[in-house]
Structure formats: C-alpha cells, structure tokens
Amino acid sequence: VEGPFYIVKQSYLHLFSLLGFLTIWKNYKNGSKKIKSQIILFLISSLIPIFSTLTYFVDIDSYIIDITPIALAYTMVLFFISIRKYGVQNFSAILKENIVDNLHEGVMLFDRDGSYMNSNKTAQDILPQLKNTSVGVDLNEMLLPFNRSALNKKNGEVIEFSKEFGSTIRTYSISVSHVKHGKDVIGYTLVIYNITPIKTLLSELELKAYTDPLTNIYNRGFLFEKTVYEIEKAKLAKNTMSLIIFDLDFFKKINDAYGHPCGDYVLKT
C-alpha cells in the first residue's frame, strides 16, 4: 500500500540516484580507456534502482511489488565489487597521502580560523609536538616557533626560524599558501623547507668576500663598507667618531731578504 509520503520518498531516492549517475557519467566521458572500464560497474549500479522503480510504476512485474529494496541490495553488491576490484574508492587519496608523506619538505594544514588540521611525517620530525596535537587546536596554543600571525602572510611570502637538533642548529623557512574555494579563503598550507645548507653556503661566501685569505682578518672591501655605515650611524646619533690607521714600515725588506713565504708567515703571526 502506497503511503502519503511514497512519492516524496521515491522522488528523493531517484533524485540522488540521478545526480550520482550524472557525476559518474561525467567522469566516464572524461576518463581514459582504463578508467572507463573501471567505472562501468558504477554506471550499471546507479541505473538499477531507477529501472526497478519504473517496472513498478508501469506494472511490468506481475505481482505489483516494489522491488526497489532488492534492486538497492544488488546495487550495493555491485558497488562493493567495483571498489574491491579496482580500488577506485581510495586510490587517489592514498596516492596523494603517500606523495605528501614522502616529501622532504614539511607540510601543515590549518583551516581558515587557524585551527590545526593535519601534517605530514617530515613536519612531525621537524616539530615533534605535532605528533600529539589534536585536530582543531589553535595555532597559538601549539607552542611552535611561529604563531597565528604567520597565516597573515601573502601567498608565497617566507618566514624563517631556527631549531636545535643535538649539537647542531638548523634553519627553516616557511612558505604560506592560501587555500581558496572561489574567492573565499578556506584554509592555509604551510610548507617547511630546510635551508640550513643554503644559509651555511651564504655565510661561507660572505666570509670569503669580506676577509683576507692569508690572515683571516677583514679586507679592504669590508673596511670601506663598515666605515660608511659607521659614519652614517654617527651622523644620525650626532656623535663624533675616530678612525685609526697604521702601517708596517719597511715590510718589503723582509720579503726581499727572506722570501715571500717568510713574509706571509710574519703577517699571519
């Protein structure tokens, strides 16, 4: 016996069945040959409840019994076979998860309110407190080397922090990206890069640029640059400053008498 809400129930059921069919059909049309063969069972499964109800409405079956529940059972079986056979339910998710987890960079996710959502293994190795952080904790409460103000950075803007690992200090940079849905920001992605080798290289290059390789004292370039800086600093503070210059007289005689290696040794000592 059809109740007063039978039509409502049937309309609701088949509306979503139709939406599901259209979604699957769109992926079927745009998919490769392999993908098409994988989701054909999904297409068949989504059509079964629709045809079963049509048979009831047009009185095709002799017992005038609504076989939709039986059709739904067959649909679920076909869905299960499709999922188990092809793994389409989670292949993309597993692939993305494996890629993110195996990155050398740390990745952290926050929602638009600055609440912690997720992080990969590298981020948890850099910041061990992430392993025990629950989803939904505010960034300011996580005791990280940076706070919620980091989320206010522009796309691609970088912030830096340093962290001790035993006897070494490593330097990291964080690049902030806004996750958008349309024009609305719905979250933030923070990517952590280990820039310690770059920092070390820059320090070594700076040292070589400003020091004499023989004596390891500051060279002429550093003297000129530092002098200009100190003069401007004194002007701003309205202070006086002094500059002492001295020279080694007759040093050439050492080179001439004992050779340049001996002269270099005297300079170093």
XYZ file of C-alpha atoms in Angstrom, residues 33-238:
206
model
C 40.084 3.775 -21.527
C 41.298 2.081 -18.352
C 39.247 4.378 -16.119
C 36.157 3.817 -18.262
C 36.432 0.070 -17.829
C 36.784 0.535 -14.093
C 33.717 2.682 -13.537
C 31.312 0.923 -15.895
C 30.069 -1.141 -12.938
C 29.309 2.082 -11.087
C 27.170 3.240 -14.008
C 25.243 -0.016 -14.078
C 24.825 0.081 -10.300
C 23.391 3.605 -10.355
C 20.817 2.671 -13.020
C 19.418 -0.426 -11.271
C 17.228 1.415 -8.697
C 15.795 3.684 -11.402
C 14.767 0.820 -13.688
C 13.404 -1.220 -10.792
C 11.057 1.584 -9.800
C 9.961 2.105 -13.397
C 8.903 -1.537 -13.590
C 6.698 -0.959 -10.568
C 5.104 2.192 -11.944
C 4.344 0.747 -15.369
C 3.120 -2.573 -13.902
C 5.702 -4.700 -15.715
C 6.072 -7.185 -12.856
C 3.031 -9.411 -12.370
C 2.909 -9.213 -8.587
C 2.827 -5.388 -8.470
C 5.548 -5.405 -5.824
C 8.014 -2.566 -5.414
C 11.338 -4.321 -5.921
C 13.399 -1.194 -5.256
C 14.830 -2.547 -1.945
C 16.030 -5.686 -3.763
C 17.496 -3.527 -6.534
C 19.315 -1.407 -3.951
C 20.792 -4.575 -2.470
C 22.127 -5.569 -5.910
C 23.427 -2.019 -6.328
C 25.372 -2.235 -3.087
C 26.833 -5.590 -4.162
C 27.998 -4.127 -7.491
C 29.439 -1.084 -5.707
C 31.336 -3.392 -3.374
C 32.693 -5.437 -6.304
C 33.772 -2.261 -8.113
C 35.508 -0.902 -5.045
C 37.261 -4.170 -4.182
C 38.249 -4.970 -7.748
C 39.556 -1.599 -8.846
C 40.274 0.243 -5.593
C 38.684 3.397 -7.004
C 37.384 4.404 -3.603
C 40.706 5.482 -2.215
C 43.432 5.185 -4.845
C 43.710 8.943 -5.408
C 43.592 9.645 -1.686
C 46.247 7.011 -0.951
C 48.411 8.311 -3.786
C 48.199 11.899 -2.565
C 48.826 10.843 1.025
C 51.897 8.807 0.060
C 53.292 11.643 -2.055
C 52.823 14.231 0.702
C 54.169 11.916 3.414
C 57.313 11.167 1.393
C 58.145 14.780 0.642
C 61.425 16.106 2.035
C 59.522 19.272 2.956
C 57.189 19.504 5.918
C 53.534 20.237 5.150
C 50.998 21.574 7.653
C 47.311 22.302 7.099
C 45.173 24.814 9.013
C 41.579 25.860 8.499
C 40.564 29.479 7.940
C 40.282 30.064 11.696
C 43.884 28.967 12.295
C 42.968 25.575 13.742
C 45.299 22.636 13.125
C 44.036 20.055 10.623
C 46.891 17.779 9.524
C 50.632 17.458 8.835
C 52.957 15.040 7.084
C 55.754 12.917 8.583
C 58.527 15.375 7.715
C 56.739 18.204 9.531
C 56.308 15.946 12.559
C 60.019 15.086 12.521
C 60.911 18.789 12.456
C 58.289 19.711 15.059
C 57.719 16.588 17.233
C 54.890 18.242 19.179
C 52.699 17.811 16.086
C 52.528 14.054 16.744
C 50.469 14.646 19.888
C 48.463 17.611 18.609
C 44.742 17.022 18.177
C 42.774 18.307 15.230
C 41.163 21.649 15.971
C 43.847 23.053 18.283
C 44.511 26.745 17.685
C 47.920 27.570 16.182
C 48.711 29.969 19.030
C 48.269 27.133 21.545
C 50.621 24.691 19.792
C 53.898 26.170 21.166
C 55.523 26.249 17.729
C 58.399 28.554 16.677
C 55.788 30.681 14.875
C 52.263 31.805 15.719
C 49.000 32.599 14.025
C 50.385 35.812 12.518
C 52.208 33.547 10.027
C 48.858 32.872 8.352
C 48.502 36.578 7.562
C 51.464 36.427 5.199
C 50.829 36.858 1.494
C 50.894 33.863 -0.831
C 54.473 32.678 -1.208
C 55.813 35.029 1.488
C 58.512 33.344 3.571
C 59.258 33.388 7.304
C 62.276 31.769 8.969
C 63.028 30.046 12.257
C 65.912 28.045 13.729
C 65.811 24.906 15.845
C 68.405 22.924 17.777
C 68.996 19.257 16.969
C 71.604 17.960 19.384
C 74.754 19.991 18.843
C 73.613 21.493 15.528
C 71.283 24.341 14.707
C 69.115 24.052 11.620
C 67.375 26.907 9.874
C 63.990 26.511 8.214
C 61.815 28.705 6.041
C 58.034 28.508 5.868
C 56.081 29.366 2.749
C 52.406 30.164 3.308
C 49.763 29.394 0.667
C 46.090 30.302 0.882
C 43.642 27.523 0.050
C 40.684 29.084 -1.733
C 37.240 27.974 -2.790
C 36.248 30.549 -5.356
C 37.244 33.879 -3.805
C 36.927 32.701 -0.207
C 39.947 31.543 1.813
C 39.012 28.212 3.432
C 42.394 27.273 4.848
C 46.159 27.570 4.769
C 49.027 25.336 3.705
C 52.393 25.843 5.380
C 55.386 24.222 3.655
C 58.579 23.938 5.739
C 61.925 23.904 3.902
C 65.298 23.040 5.429
C 67.509 25.940 4.273
C 70.472 25.125 6.551
C 72.808 24.200 3.622
C 71.897 27.447 1.835
C 72.474 29.510 4.986
C 75.814 27.782 5.580
C 76.903 28.431 1.994
C 75.887 32.098 2.195
C 77.820 32.515 5.445
C 80.911 30.956 3.871
C 80.617 33.182 0.784
C 80.136 36.272 2.938
C 83.191 35.320 4.997
C 85.286 34.888 1.851
C 84.041 38.181 0.408
C 84.976 40.235 3.488
C 88.133 38.519 4.812
C 91.704 38.180 3.612
C 92.510 34.516 2.853
C 96.033 34.784 4.285
C 95.413 36.492 7.624
C 91.661 35.827 8.005
C 91.153 39.464 9.025
C 88.638 41.826 7.391
C 89.724 43.117 3.993
C 89.597 46.480 2.220
C 86.044 45.963 0.916
C 84.728 45.341 4.410
C 86.661 48.367 5.722
C 85.072 50.726 3.199
C 81.552 49.331 3.707
C 81.823 49.338 7.506
C 83.299 52.862 7.528
C 80.382 54.278 5.509
C 77.923 52.525 7.834
C 79.611 53.865 10.995
C 79.794 57.393 9.606
C 76.066 57.409 8.810
C 75.323 55.906 12.226
C 77.349 58.659 13.935
C 75.550 61.345 11.928
C 72.116 60.033 12.956
C 73.161 59.854 16.616
C 75.008 63.188 16.337
